[in-house]
Short mmCIF file of C-alpha atoms in Angstrom, two decimals:
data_model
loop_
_atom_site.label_atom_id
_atom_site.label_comp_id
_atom_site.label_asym_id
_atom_site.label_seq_id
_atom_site.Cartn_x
_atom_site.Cartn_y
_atom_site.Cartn_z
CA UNK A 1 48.17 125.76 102.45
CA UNK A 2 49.07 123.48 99.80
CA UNK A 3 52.07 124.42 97.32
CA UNK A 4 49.45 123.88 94.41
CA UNK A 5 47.02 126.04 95.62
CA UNK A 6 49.45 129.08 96.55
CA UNK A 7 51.01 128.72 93.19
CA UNK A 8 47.52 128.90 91.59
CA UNK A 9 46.71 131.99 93.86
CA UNK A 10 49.84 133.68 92.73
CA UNK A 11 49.10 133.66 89.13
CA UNK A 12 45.79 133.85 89.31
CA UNK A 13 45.88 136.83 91.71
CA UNK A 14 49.13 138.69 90.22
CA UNK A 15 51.14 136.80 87.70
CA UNK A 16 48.16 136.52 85.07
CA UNK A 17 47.68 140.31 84.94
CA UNK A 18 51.78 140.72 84.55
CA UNK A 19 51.92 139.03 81.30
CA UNK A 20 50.87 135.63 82.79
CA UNK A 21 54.34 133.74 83.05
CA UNK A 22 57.15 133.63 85.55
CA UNK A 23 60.95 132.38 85.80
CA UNK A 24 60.93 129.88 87.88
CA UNK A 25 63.25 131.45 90.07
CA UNK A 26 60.64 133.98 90.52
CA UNK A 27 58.06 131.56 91.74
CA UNK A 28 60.73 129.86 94.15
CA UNK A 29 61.21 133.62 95.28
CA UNK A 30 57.65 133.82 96.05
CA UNK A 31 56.80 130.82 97.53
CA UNK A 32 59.71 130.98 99.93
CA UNK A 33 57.62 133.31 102.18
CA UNK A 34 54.95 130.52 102.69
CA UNK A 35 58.34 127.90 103.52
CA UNK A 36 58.18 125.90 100.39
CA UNK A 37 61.36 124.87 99.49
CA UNK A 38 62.99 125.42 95.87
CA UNK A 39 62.75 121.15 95.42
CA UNK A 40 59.25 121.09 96.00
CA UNK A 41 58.71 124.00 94.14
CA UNK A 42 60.32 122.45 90.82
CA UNK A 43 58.58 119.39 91.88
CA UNK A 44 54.74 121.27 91.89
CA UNK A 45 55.44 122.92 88.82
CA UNK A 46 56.57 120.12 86.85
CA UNK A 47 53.53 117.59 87.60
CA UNK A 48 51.14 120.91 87.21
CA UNK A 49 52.43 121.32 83.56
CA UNK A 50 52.44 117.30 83.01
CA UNK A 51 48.40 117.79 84.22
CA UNK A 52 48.29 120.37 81.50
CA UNK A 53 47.17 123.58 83.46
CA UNK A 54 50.58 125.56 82.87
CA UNK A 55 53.49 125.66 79.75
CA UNK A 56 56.98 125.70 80.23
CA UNK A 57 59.48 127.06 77.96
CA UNK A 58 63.11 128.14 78.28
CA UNK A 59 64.28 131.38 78.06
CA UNK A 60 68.51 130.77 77.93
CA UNK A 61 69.32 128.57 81.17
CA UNK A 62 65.84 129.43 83.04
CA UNK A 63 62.42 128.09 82.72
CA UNK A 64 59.64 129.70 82.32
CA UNK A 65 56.18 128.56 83.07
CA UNK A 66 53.17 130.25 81.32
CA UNK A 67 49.28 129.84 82.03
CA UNK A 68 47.16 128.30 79.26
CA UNK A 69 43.73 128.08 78.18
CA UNK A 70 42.24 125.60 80.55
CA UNK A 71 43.87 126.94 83.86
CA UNK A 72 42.56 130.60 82.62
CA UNK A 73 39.43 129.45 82.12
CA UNK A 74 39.74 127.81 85.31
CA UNK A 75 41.12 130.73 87.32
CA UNK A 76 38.21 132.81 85.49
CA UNK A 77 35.35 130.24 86.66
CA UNK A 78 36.51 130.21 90.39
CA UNK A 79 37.25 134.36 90.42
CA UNK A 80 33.44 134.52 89.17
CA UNK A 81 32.48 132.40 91.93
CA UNK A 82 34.19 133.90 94.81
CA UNK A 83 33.86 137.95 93.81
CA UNK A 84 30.57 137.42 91.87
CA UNK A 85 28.08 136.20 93.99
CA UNK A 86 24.24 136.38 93.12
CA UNK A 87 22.04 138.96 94.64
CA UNK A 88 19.44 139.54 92.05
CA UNK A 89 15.66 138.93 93.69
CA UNK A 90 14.05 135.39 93.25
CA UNK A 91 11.43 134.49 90.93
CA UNK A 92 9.71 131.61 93.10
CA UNK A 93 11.01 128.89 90.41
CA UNK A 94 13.19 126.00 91.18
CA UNK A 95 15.14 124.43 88.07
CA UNK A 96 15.82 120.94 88.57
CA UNK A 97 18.30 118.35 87.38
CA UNK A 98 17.21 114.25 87.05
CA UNK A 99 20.06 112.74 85.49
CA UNK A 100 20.71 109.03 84.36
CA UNK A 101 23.64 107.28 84.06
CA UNK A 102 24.34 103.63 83.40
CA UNK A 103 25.60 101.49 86.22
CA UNK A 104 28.71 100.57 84.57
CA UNK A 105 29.85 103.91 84.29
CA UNK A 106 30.46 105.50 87.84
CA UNK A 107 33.00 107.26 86.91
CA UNK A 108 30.50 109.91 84.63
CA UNK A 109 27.91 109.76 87.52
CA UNK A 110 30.67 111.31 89.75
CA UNK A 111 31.51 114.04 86.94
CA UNK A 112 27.82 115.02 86.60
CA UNK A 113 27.35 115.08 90.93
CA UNK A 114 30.59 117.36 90.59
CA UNK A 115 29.46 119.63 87.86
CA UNK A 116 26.46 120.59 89.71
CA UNK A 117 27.50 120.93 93.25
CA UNK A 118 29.89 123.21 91.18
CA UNK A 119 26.91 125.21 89.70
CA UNK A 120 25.39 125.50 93.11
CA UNK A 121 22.85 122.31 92.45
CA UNK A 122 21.77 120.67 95.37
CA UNK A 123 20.33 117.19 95.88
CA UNK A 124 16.87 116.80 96.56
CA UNK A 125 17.03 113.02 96.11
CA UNK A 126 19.84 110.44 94.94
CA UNK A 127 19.56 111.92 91.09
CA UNK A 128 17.09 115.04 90.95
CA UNK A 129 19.30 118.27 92.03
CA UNK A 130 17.90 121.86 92.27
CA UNK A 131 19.11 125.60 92.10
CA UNK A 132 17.01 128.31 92.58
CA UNK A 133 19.29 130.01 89.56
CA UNK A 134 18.89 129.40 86.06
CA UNK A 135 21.52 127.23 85.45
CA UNK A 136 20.33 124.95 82.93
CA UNK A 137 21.69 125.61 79.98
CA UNK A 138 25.30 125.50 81.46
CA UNK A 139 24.27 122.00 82.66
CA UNK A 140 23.36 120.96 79.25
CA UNK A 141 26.32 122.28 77.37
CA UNK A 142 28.79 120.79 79.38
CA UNK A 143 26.71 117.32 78.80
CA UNK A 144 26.37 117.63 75.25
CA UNK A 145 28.47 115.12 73.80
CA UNK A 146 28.35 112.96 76.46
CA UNK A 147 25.83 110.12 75.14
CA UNK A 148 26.15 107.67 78.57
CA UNK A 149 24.59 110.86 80.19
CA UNK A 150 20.50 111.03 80.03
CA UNK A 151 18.98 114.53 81.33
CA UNK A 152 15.65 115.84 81.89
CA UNK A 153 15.99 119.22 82.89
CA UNK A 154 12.63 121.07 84.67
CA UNK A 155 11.64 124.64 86.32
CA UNK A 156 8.76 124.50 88.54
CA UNK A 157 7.49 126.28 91.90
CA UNK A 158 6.45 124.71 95.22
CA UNK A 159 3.48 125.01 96.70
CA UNK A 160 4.78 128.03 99.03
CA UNK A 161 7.71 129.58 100.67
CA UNK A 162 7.12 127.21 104.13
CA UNK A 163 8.06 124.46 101.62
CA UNK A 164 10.87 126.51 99.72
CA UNK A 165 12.41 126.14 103.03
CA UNK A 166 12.56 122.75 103.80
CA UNK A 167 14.06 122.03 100.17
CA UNK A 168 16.52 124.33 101.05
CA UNK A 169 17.22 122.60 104.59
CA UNK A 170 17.38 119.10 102.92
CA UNK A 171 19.30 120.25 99.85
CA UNK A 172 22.27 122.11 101.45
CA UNK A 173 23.46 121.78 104.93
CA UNK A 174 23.05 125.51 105.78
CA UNK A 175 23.37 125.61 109.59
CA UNK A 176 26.70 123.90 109.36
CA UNK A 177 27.74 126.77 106.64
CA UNK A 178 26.51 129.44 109.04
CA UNK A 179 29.21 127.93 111.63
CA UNK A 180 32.06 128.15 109.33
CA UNK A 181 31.03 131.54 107.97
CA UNK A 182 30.83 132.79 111.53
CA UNK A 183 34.61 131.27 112.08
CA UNK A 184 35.61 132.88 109.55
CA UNK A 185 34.53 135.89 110.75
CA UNK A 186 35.61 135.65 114.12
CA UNK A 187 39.28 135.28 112.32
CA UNK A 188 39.38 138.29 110.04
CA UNK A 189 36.83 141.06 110.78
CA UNK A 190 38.93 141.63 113.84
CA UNK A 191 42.23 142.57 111.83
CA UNK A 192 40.78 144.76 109.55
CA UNK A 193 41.80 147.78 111.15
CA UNK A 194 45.61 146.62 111.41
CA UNK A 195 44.93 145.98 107.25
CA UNK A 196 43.49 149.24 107.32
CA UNK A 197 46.22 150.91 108.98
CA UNK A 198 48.69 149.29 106.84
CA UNK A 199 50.63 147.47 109.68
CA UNK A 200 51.84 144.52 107.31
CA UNK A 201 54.85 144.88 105.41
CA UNK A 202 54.71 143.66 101.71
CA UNK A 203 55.98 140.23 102.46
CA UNK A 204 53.22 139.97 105.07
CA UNK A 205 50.36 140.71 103.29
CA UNK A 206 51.04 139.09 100.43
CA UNK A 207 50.89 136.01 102.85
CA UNK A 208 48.12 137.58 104.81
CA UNK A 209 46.23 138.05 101.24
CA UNK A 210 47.03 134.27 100.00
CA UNK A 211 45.55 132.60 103.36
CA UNK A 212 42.86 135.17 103.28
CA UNK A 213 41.95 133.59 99.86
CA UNK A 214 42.58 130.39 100.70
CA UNK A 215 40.20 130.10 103.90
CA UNK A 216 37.54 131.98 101.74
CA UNK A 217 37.86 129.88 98.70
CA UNK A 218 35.67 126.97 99.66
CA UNK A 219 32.30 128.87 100.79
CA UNK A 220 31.88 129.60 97.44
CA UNK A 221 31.65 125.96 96.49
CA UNK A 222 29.42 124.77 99.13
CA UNK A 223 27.21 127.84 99.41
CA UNK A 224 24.36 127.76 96.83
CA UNK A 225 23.74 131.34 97.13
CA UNK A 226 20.08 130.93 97.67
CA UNK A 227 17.50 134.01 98.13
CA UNK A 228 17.02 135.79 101.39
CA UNK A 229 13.88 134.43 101.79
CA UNK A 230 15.24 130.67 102.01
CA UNK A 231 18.06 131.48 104.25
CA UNK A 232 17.81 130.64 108.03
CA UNK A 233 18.13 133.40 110.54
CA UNK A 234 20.91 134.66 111.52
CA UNK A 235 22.85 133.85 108.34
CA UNK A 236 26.13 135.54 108.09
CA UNK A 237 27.53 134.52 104.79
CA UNK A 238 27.12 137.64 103.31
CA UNK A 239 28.79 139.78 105.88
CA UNK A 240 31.68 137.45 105.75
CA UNK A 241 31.68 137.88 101.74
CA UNK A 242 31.72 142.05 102.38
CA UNK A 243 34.47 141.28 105.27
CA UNK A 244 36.78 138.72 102.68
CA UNK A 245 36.44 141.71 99.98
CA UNK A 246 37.27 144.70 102.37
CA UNK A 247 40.17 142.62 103.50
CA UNK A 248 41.01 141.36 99.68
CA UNK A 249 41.30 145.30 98.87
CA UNK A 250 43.11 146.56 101.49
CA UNK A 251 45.94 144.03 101.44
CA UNK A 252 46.44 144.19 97.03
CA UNK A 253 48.44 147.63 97.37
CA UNK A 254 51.26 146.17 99.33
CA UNK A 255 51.01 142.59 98.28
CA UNK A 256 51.37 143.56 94.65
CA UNK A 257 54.35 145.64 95.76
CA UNK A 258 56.25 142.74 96.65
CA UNK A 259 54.87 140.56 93.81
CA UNK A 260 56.55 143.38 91.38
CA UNK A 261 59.81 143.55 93.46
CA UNK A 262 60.53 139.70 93.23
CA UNK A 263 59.23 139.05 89.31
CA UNK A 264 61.78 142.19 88.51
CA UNK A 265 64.93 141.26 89.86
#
């Protein structure tokens, strides 16, 4: 694990719901038990606020660093993602994305591919994407006051599920997903009875907790969350989504614990 990403898991996990700063002697504290060093910890912090996701004040001779707007809002948009998938039936209607950008600006082509593979767009061709949510509107917002960017948004059916499918298969690579989700499993569903037995001490599931997190985090990002009806057999995404929150729950008592202890010396 990156020191970024655990310090991002440890506010957005704990540290945002405990007034949403820490000494940074508290965060040193913390990510000691992953082996990051107090230089590299001072190091992390200081180019995170410079990128403008976290404050940093003083409080006598000790810094504090504080979360701000943009890495809530971040930490709230990723939370959504992971915990809040979507399981509401499907409609039959695809809504689809052609975007144009000017040659001479790459840089905005690469911020529009992001921003859908974000909202769970896939790409039919080299500039039409599809979802089979409703995500439109967020599309067009975010694009508003960009003029360089040129969007025709659609919603439209196929001419049956047989060809549902095969957008789906060319759109996402879904068998590849399936592997990693299985992985995944293989890893954690067998140590859910030592979580559910409480066998970790504090330390070690706060650990446990962070690398559960952190090999979960990316599914969310590459799965599109499609309908049952356009996933291939023996898909086990969801059952590894029920196993990451069974785990997620069982390991907060005791990891929070420990979060408390070190922020309160």
């Amino acid at each position: 694990m990156r020191p970024r990403s655990i310090v991002f898991d440890l506010f957005g996990d704990y540290i945002r719901y405990r007034g949403g700063a820490a000494r940074l002697r508290s965060i040193s504290a913390l990510l000691d038990c992953f082996g990051v060093g107090d230089s590299t910890v001072r190091v992390v912090m200081a180019r995170l606020c410079k990128e403008g996701w976290f404050d940093a004040h003083k409080s006598g001779r000790e810094t504090v660093y504080a979360l701000n707007s943009d890495s809530l809002r971040m930490l709230d948009e990723g939370r959504d993602r992971i915990f809040n998938p979507v399981r509401e039936p499907w409609d039959g209607q695809w809504h689809m994305v052609i975007y144009s950008v000017p040659e001479a600006e790459r840089s905005i082509r690469d911020q529009v591919r992001k921003e859908l593979a974000w909202l769970g767009f896939g790409a039919l061709a080299s500039s039409t994407y599809i979802s089979p949510h409703d995500r439109l509107r967020q599309i067009s917002e975010h694009f508003a006051n960009e003029p360089a960017v040129r969007l025709d948004l659609l919603t439209c059916q196929s001419g049956g599920v047989d060809t549902d499918r095969e957008m789906a298969a060319r759109c996402w690579d879904l068998e590849s997903l399936n592997a990693d989700y299985t992985e995944f499993l293989t890893t954690y569903e067998p140590r859910l009875g030592q979580y559910r037995r409480g066998a970790l001490t504090p330390m070690e599931a706060l650990v446990e907790r962070t690398q559960l997190i952190y090999d979960y985090r990316k599914f969310p990002f590459r799965d599109p969350d499609l309908p049952l009806e356009l996933l291939p057999q023996r898909w086990v995404g969801r059952r590894a989504h029920d196993v990451f929150i069974e785990a997620h729950d069982l390991l907060q008592e005791p990891a929070e614990s420990y979060v408390d202890t070190v922020i309160n010396q």
